[in-house]
Coordinates of C-alpha atoms and ligand atoms in Angstrom, one line a residue:
M376 CA -93.0 288.9 -0.2
N377 CA -96.3 288.4 1.7
R378 CA -95.4 286.9 5.0
D379 CA -99.1 286.1 5.6
D380 CA -98.8 283.4 2.8
F381 CA -96.8 281.3 5.5
P382 CA -99.1 280.2 8.3
Q383 CA -96.3 278.9 10.5
L384 CA -94.7 282.3 10.7
K385 CA -97.6 283.7 12.7
S386 CA -96.2 281.7 15.7
G387 CA -93.2 284.6 15.9
V388 CA -90.4 282.3 15.7
I389 CA -87.3 283.6 13.8
Y390 CA -86.8 280.7 11.5
L391 CA -83.3 280.8 10.1
D392 CA -82.8 277.2 9.3
N393 CA -84.1 277.2 5.8
A394 CA -81.2 275.4 4.2
A395 CA -82.6 272.3 6.4
T396 CA -86.1 272.8 5.2
T397 CA -88.3 275.8 4.4
F398 CA -91.8 276.6 5.8
K399 CA -94.6 275.8 3.4
P400 CA -97.0 278.4 1.8
R401 CA -100.7 278.2 2.5
C402 CA -101.3 277.3 -1.4
V403 CA -99.0 274.2 -0.9
V404 CA -100.6 273.0 2.3
D405 CA -104.1 273.6 0.5
R406 CA -103.0 271.6 -2.7
V407 CA -102.3 268.5 -0.5
N408 CA -105.4 268.8 1.6
D409 CA -107.5 269.4 -1.7
F410 CA -106.0 266.3 -3.4
Y411 CA -107.0 263.9 -0.6
V412 CA -110.3 265.5 -0.1
H413 CA -111.5 265.9 -3.6
E414 CA -109.0 264.3 -6.1
N415 CA -107.6 261.0 -4.7
A416 CA -107.2 258.2 -7.2
N417 CA -104.4 256.2 -8.3
I418 CA -102.7 257.2 -11.7
Y419 CA -102.1 255.5 -15.0
R420 CA -104.3 252.5 -15.0
G421 CA -107.7 253.8 -13.9
L422 CA -110.3 254.4 -16.7
Y423 CA -112.7 256.5 -14.6
D424 CA -112.7 260.3 -14.3
L425 CA -110.9 260.4 -10.9
S426 CA -107.9 258.7 -12.0
V427 CA -107.7 260.1 -15.5
K428 CA -107.7 263.5 -13.9
A429 CA -105.0 262.4 -11.0
T430 CA -103.0 261.3 -14.1
Q431 CA -103.3 264.5 -15.9
L432 CA -102.4 266.5 -12.6
Y433 CA -99.5 264.2 -12.1
E434 CA -98.2 264.6 -15.7
D435 CA -98.9 268.6 -15.5
A436 CA -96.9 268.9 -12.4
R437 CA -94.1 267.1 -14.5
K438 CA -94.2 269.9 -17.2
I439 CA -94.2 272.4 -14.6
V440 CA -91.1 271.2 -12.8
A441 CA -89.5 270.8 -16.5
D442 CA -90.3 274.2 -17.4
F443 CA -88.8 275.7 -14.1
I444 CA -85.4 274.4 -15.0
N445 CA -85.8 274.5 -18.7
A446 CA -86.0 270.7 -19.2
E447 CA -88.1 268.5 -21.2
P448 CA -90.9 266.4 -19.2
E449 CA -89.4 263.2 -20.2
E450 CA -86.1 264.2 -18.5
I451 CA -87.9 264.8 -14.8
I452 CA -87.9 261.6 -12.7
F453 CA -89.8 262.2 -9.5
T454 CA -88.0 260.5 -6.3
S455 CA -88.3 261.1 -2.7
G456 CA -85.7 263.7 -2.4
T457 CA -82.2 264.7 -3.4
T458 CA -80.6 261.7 -1.6
D459 CA -83.0 259.2 -3.1
S460 CA -82.2 260.9 -6.4
I461 CA -78.4 260.5 -6.2
N462 CA -78.7 256.9 -4.8
K463 CA -81.0 256.1 -7.7
F464 CA -78.7 257.6 -10.2
T465 CA -75.6 256.0 -9.0
Q466 CA -77.2 252.6 -9.6
M467 CA -79.0 253.7 -12.9
L468 CA -75.4 254.1 -14.4
D469 CA -72.9 251.3 -14.4
L470 CA -70.1 252.9 -12.3
S471 CA -68.0 249.7 -11.7
D472 CA -65.3 251.1 -14.1
K473 CA -65.8 254.8 -13.7
V474 CA -63.7 257.4 -12.0
V475 CA -65.9 260.0 -10.3
A476 CA -64.5 263.4 -9.1
T477 CA -66.6 265.2 -6.4
D478 CA -66.1 268.2 -4.3
I479 CA -64.6 267.7 -0.7
T480 CA -66.9 270.2 0.7
G481 CA -69.9 268.5 -0.7
H482 CA -72.8 267.1 1.3
H483 CA -72.6 263.3 2.4
S484 CA -75.6 262.6 0.0
N485 CA -73.5 263.6 -2.8
M486 CA -70.4 261.6 -1.6
L487 CA -71.2 258.2 -0.2
P488 CA -73.4 257.0 -3.0
W489 CA -70.5 257.7 -5.5
R490 CA -68.2 256.2 -3.1
E491 CA -70.3 253.1 -2.7
H492 CA -70.8 252.5 -6.4
A493 CA -67.9 254.1 -8.6
K494 CA -64.6 252.3 -9.0
K495 CA -62.9 255.3 -7.5
V496 CA -63.8 258.7 -6.2
N497 CA -61.2 261.5 -6.5
Y498 CA -61.8 264.6 -4.4
I499 CA -61.7 268.1 -5.8
L500 CA -60.4 270.3 -3.3
C501 CA -62.5 273.2 -2.7
N502 CA -63.1 276.1 -0.1
Q503 CA -65.2 279.1 0.1
N504 CA -63.5 280.6 -3.0
G505 CA -64.2 277.7 -5.3
C506 CA -62.4 274.5 -6.3
S507 CA -59.0 275.9 -7.4
I508 CA -57.1 275.1 -4.4
G509 CA -54.7 272.0 -4.0
P510 CA -52.2 270.6 -6.5
G511 CA -53.3 268.6 -9.4
N512 CA -56.8 269.8 -9.5
C513 CA -57.2 270.8 -13.1
A514 CA -55.7 267.4 -14.1
E515 CA -58.0 265.6 -12.1
V516 CA -61.0 267.4 -13.6
N517 CA -59.8 267.0 -17.1
D518 CA -57.8 263.8 -17.6
S519 CA -58.3 260.8 -15.5
I520 CA -62.1 261.0 -14.7
D521 CA -65.3 260.0 -16.2
M522 CA -67.7 261.9 -14.3
V523 CA -68.0 265.1 -12.1
A524 CA -70.5 265.0 -9.2
M525 CA -70.7 268.5 -7.4
S526 CA -72.6 270.6 -5.4
M527 CA -74.1 273.6 -7.2
C528 CA -74.4 275.5 -3.9
S529 CA -72.8 274.0 -0.5
N530 CA -75.1 273.8 2.3
V531 CA -72.1 275.2 4.6
F532 CA -70.3 277.6 2.4
G533 CA -73.2 278.8 0.2
D534 CA -72.5 279.4 -3.5
T535 CA -68.7 278.8 -4.0
K536 CA -69.0 278.7 -7.8
S537 CA -67.1 275.5 -7.5
F538 CA -69.5 273.7 -10.0
E539 CA -68.9 276.3 -12.5
D540 CA -65.2 276.3 -11.9
A541 CA -65.1 272.4 -12.4
Y542 CA -67.4 272.8 -15.5
G543 CA -65.3 275.4 -17.1
R544 CA -62.2 273.3 -17.0
S545 CA -63.6 269.9 -18.2
D546 CA -63.7 268.4 -21.5
A547 CA -67.0 267.7 -23.4
R548 CA -66.8 263.8 -22.7
V549 CA -67.2 264.3 -18.8
L550 CA -70.7 263.7 -17.7
F551 CA -71.6 266.5 -15.1
F552 CA -73.9 265.7 -12.0
G553 CA -75.1 268.7 -10.0
D554 CA -76.5 268.4 -6.3
A555 CA -79.0 271.2 -6.6
A556 CA -80.5 270.6 -3.3
Q557 CA -79.6 274.3 -2.0
A558 CA -79.0 275.7 -5.4
I559 CA -82.6 275.4 -6.5
A560 CA -83.6 278.0 -3.8
H561 CA -81.0 280.6 -4.3
K562 CA -79.9 280.5 -8.0
K563 CA -81.8 280.3 -11.5
I564 CA -81.0 277.1 -12.9
D565 CA -81.3 276.6 -16.8
V566 CA -80.1 273.1 -17.6
R567 CA -79.4 274.3 -21.3
M568 CA -77.0 276.6 -20.0
Y569 CA -74.7 273.3 -19.5
N570 CA -75.2 271.9 -23.0
Y571 CA -71.4 271.5 -23.5
N572 CA -71.3 268.3 -21.2
P573 CA -74.0 265.7 -20.7
L574 CA -75.9 266.8 -17.5
A575 CA -77.9 265.3 -14.6
L576 CA -79.1 267.1 -11.5
A577 CA -81.2 266.5 -8.4
F578 CA -83.1 268.7 -5.8
S579 CA -85.8 268.1 -3.0
G580 CA -89.1 269.9 -2.9
H581 CA -89.0 270.7 0.7
K582 CA -86.1 273.2 0.3
I583 CA -88.2 275.3 -2.2
F584 CA -91.6 275.6 -0.3
G585 CA -92.8 272.0 -1.3
P586 CA -93.7 269.2 1.0
T587 CA -91.2 266.5 2.3
G588 CA -90.8 263.3 0.7
I589 CA -90.7 264.6 -2.9
G590 CA -87.7 265.1 -5.0
V591 CA -86.4 265.4 -8.7
L592 CA -84.0 263.7 -10.7
Y593 CA -83.4 265.4 -13.9
V594 CA -81.4 263.4 -16.6
E595 CA -80.8 265.0 -19.8
K596 CA -81.9 263.0 -23.0
R597 CA -78.2 262.5 -24.3
I598 CA -77.6 260.0 -21.4
H599 CA -81.2 258.1 -21.5
D600 CA -79.4 255.3 -23.3
K601 CA -77.0 254.5 -20.6
L602 CA -79.6 254.1 -17.7
R603 CA -80.7 251.0 -16.5
P604 CA -83.8 250.4 -13.9
T605 CA -82.9 250.1 -10.3
C606 CA -86.3 249.3 -8.8
F607 CA -88.9 246.9 -10.4
G608 CA -92.6 246.4 -10.3
G609 CA -95.8 248.0 -11.5
E610 CA -95.9 251.0 -14.1
M611 CA -92.4 250.6 -15.1
V612 CA -93.3 247.9 -17.8
E613 CA -95.4 247.6 -20.5
N614 CA -95.9 243.7 -21.4
V615 CA -95.1 241.3 -18.9
T616 CA -95.0 237.3 -19.7
K617 CA -93.9 234.5 -17.4
D618 CA -90.3 234.9 -18.4
N619 CA -89.9 238.4 -20.0
Y620 CA -91.2 242.0 -19.9
D621 CA -90.8 245.1 -22.0
L622 CA -89.7 248.3 -20.2
A623 CA -92.0 251.3 -20.2
P624 CA -90.7 254.6 -21.8
I625 CA -88.5 256.9 -19.8
P626 CA -89.6 258.6 -17.3
Q627 CA -92.2 255.9 -16.1
R628 CA -89.4 253.3 -16.4
F629 CA -87.7 254.7 -13.2
E630 CA -91.0 255.4 -11.2
A631 CA -91.9 251.9 -10.1
G632 CA -95.0 251.6 -7.8
T633 CA -97.4 254.2 -6.9
P634 CA -95.5 257.4 -6.5
N635 CA -96.2 260.3 -4.1
I636 CA -99.1 261.7 -6.2
A637 CA -100.1 264.5 -3.9
G638 CA -96.5 265.3 -3.2
V639 CA -95.7 265.7 -6.8
I640 CA -98.9 268.0 -7.4
A641 CA -98.0 270.0 -4.4
L642 CA -94.3 270.4 -5.6
A643 CA -95.7 272.0 -8.8
E644 CA -97.8 274.4 -6.6
A645 CA -94.6 275.3 -4.7
I646 CA -92.7 275.8 -7.9
K647 CA -95.5 278.0 -9.5
Y648 CA -95.5 280.2 -6.4
F649 CA -91.5 280.3 -6.1
A650 CA -91.3 281.0 -10.0
K651 CA -93.7 284.0 -9.9
H652 CA -91.8 285.8 -7.2
Q653 CA -88.1 284.3 -8.0
T654 CA -86.6 287.7 -8.9
E655 CA -88.0 289.6 -6.0
F656 CA -87.0 286.6 -3.7
F657 CA -83.3 286.7 -4.8
E658 CA -83.2 290.5 -4.5
H659 CA -84.6 290.5 -1.0
E660 CA -82.3 287.7 0.1
K661 CA -79.5 289.6 -1.1
I662 CA -80.1 292.5 1.0
L663 CA -80.7 290.4 4.0
A664 CA -77.4 288.3 3.4
E665 CA -75.5 291.7 3.0
N666 CA -76.9 293.0 6.2
A667 CA -76.1 289.8 8.1
H668 CA -72.8 289.4 6.8
F669 CA -72.0 293.0 7.9
G670 CA -73.6 292.8 11.3
L671 CA -71.7 289.6 12.2
S672 CA -68.5 290.6 10.9
E673 CA -68.5 293.3 13.4
I674 CA -68.9 290.8 16.3
E675 CA -65.6 290.3 18.0
G676 CA -64.5 286.5 18.1
L677 CA -67.1 285.5 15.4
H678 CA -65.4 284.2 12.5
I679 CA -67.8 283.8 9.1
V680 CA -66.4 280.9 7.1
S681 CA -68.9 280.8 4.3
T682 CA -68.9 282.9 0.8
K683 CA -69.0 286.5 1.3
N684 CA -72.8 287.9 1.2
D685 CA -74.2 284.6 0.5
P686 CA -77.6 283.8 2.3
I687 CA -76.0 280.6 3.7
I688 CA -73.9 281.9 6.5
S689 CA -71.7 279.4 8.5
F690 CA -69.5 280.7 11.3
T691 CA -67.6 279.9 14.4
V692 CA -67.4 281.7 17.7
D693 CA -64.1 281.7 19.8
G694 CA -64.4 279.7 22.9
V695 CA -68.1 278.6 22.3
H696 CA -69.0 275.2 20.8
P697 CA -71.5 275.6 17.7
H698 CA -74.2 273.6 19.7
D699 CA -74.0 276.1 22.5
V700 CA -74.3 279.0 20.3
A701 CA -77.6 277.1 18.4
Q702 CA -79.1 276.7 22.1
Y703 CA -78.3 280.2 23.1
L704 CA -80.1 281.4 19.9
A705 CA -83.0 278.7 20.7
T706 CA -83.6 280.4 24.0
H707 CA -84.2 283.8 22.1
N708 CA -86.8 281.9 19.7
I709 CA -84.2 281.7 16.9
C710 CA -83.9 278.7 14.8
V711 CA -80.5 277.8 13.4
R712 CA -78.4 274.6 12.8
A713 CA -75.0 273.6 14.2
G714 CA -72.6 270.8 13.9
Y715 CA -71.0 269.3 10.6
H716 CA -74.0 269.7 8.5
C717 CA -73.6 266.4 6.7
A718 CA -70.5 267.8 5.3
Q719 CA -67.9 266.5 7.5
P720 CA -65.0 265.8 5.1
G721 CA -64.9 269.3 3.9
L722 CA -64.9 271.0 7.3
D723 CA -62.2 268.5 8.5
F724 CA -60.1 269.3 5.4
L725 CA -60.3 272.9 5.9
E726 CA -59.5 272.4 9.6
I727 CA -62.7 274.4 10.5
G728 CA -64.6 271.8 12.6
P729 CA -68.2 272.1 13.3
V730 CA -70.0 275.4 12.6
T731 CA -73.3 277.4 13.3
R732 CA -75.2 278.2 10.3
I733 CA -77.8 280.8 9.6
S734 CA -79.7 280.2 6.4
I735 CA -82.0 282.9 5.1
A736 CA -85.3 282.4 3.0
P737 CA -87.2 285.2 1.2
Y738 CA -89.9 285.4 4.0
N739 CA -87.1 286.6 6.5
T740 CA -87.0 290.2 7.5
L741 CA -84.2 292.8 8.1
E742 CA -85.8 293.0 11.7
E743 CA -85.1 289.3 12.2
I744 CA -81.6 289.7 11.0
D745 CA -80.8 292.6 13.2
K746 CA -82.4 290.9 16.3
T747 CA -80.3 287.8 15.6
V748 CA -77.0 289.9 15.2
S749 CA -77.9 291.8 18.4
V750 CA -78.4 288.6 20.3
L751 CA -75.1 287.3 19.1
K752 CA -73.4 290.3 20.3
N753 CA -74.2 289.2 23.8
L754 CA -73.4 285.6 23.4
R755 CA -69.5 285.7 24.6
K756 CA -70.2 287.9 27.5
D757 CA -73.3 285.9 28.6
M758 CA -71.3 282.7 28.3
H759 CA -68.3 284.3 30.3
V760 CA -65.9 283.8 27.4
Ligands
PMP427 N1 -77.2 268.0 -0.9 C1 -77.2 269.3 -0.1 C2 -76.2 270.2 -0.5 C3 -78.1 269.5 1.1 O1 -78.0 270.6 1.7 C4 -79.0 268.4 1.2 C5 -79.8 268.6 2.5 N2 -79.3 269.2 3.7 C6 -78.9 267.2 0.5 C7 -78.1 267.0 -0.4 C8 -79.8 266.2 0.7 O2 -81.3 266.5 0.9 P1 -82.5 265.7 1.3 O3 -82.3 265.3 2.7 O4 -83.5 266.5 1.2 O5 -82.4 264.2 0.5

């Protein structure tokens, strides 16, 4: 990993809030800039070179995103982020008579839209070891539900394998939805590995070195005939008369209006960068995560609550509120996140409450981890606890 690729790292800050959003490599920043300086035009309708070129770049980007998760380009719908993808998807399906199961440890963004639109939401009880706890879970996954909507990696507990647990126990009729907001940055996602069930998933560009305001909704072709448009206007229709209209093919049908063209093109740049180094990134992250877990587990009064050796590390400290932990680290130029992390039902259910979270990216270093651990060693003493 070349840290020089990330201009913001030059400030010297120790940035360990990567689950919230990552820093951006120079190539992504330049790609946004180049589009607006040299290539700006609206897509699809223009017959002049600039518009044809912008359309080509936009559709090339769709292919790059599709290849990254082993999907087909028409299975990729661009949105403004994971939250937008899930809100759209829950309205694209008619869920009024559907029972949906979701993990209790999931993010509010993968909970509230289902609660809003489905007939009923059942919670799959999960902890850091997966979703096998609690009575009756297997039955919930198999018998009474129509859909499962799970995190593929929790933003609090890391990769709990609960998605895989639930997937392994489902029957083929059940539609699976994966919240891949965190998973996309920490594990290789190949949508064809989940061929047994129809699948959709969502992720955001900004957690994988891309810009904010751009996201992906992947919907497998098998489900396309179940989807209805939720947003109406230009580009999602072919012929419009005073009383009727013909829908454009998918995915354009679900991308009404002028999209975030520069965002899509820069997301493709981020994915090219990420994909090129993916194996090296995962190996490096693993070493950092193991070191962080080891160092933190030696600190008296500090309790790690997340999956062992995962790059997303949540913990509590006896006698110190997580906000105070985060503020203390901030005074040492270390950025972490504290609180409920938009996953309050799970933290309440597990009786953990708010936590402090360190989240590692490939550009972090062993020195940064060591520094963070050594600062935390003094926390309780400095707080007079
Ligand atoms: N799901 C998970 C697991 C997340 O971590 C996040 C972001 N924290 C989201 C959904 C929502 O992502 P966004 O804010 O980019 O829409």
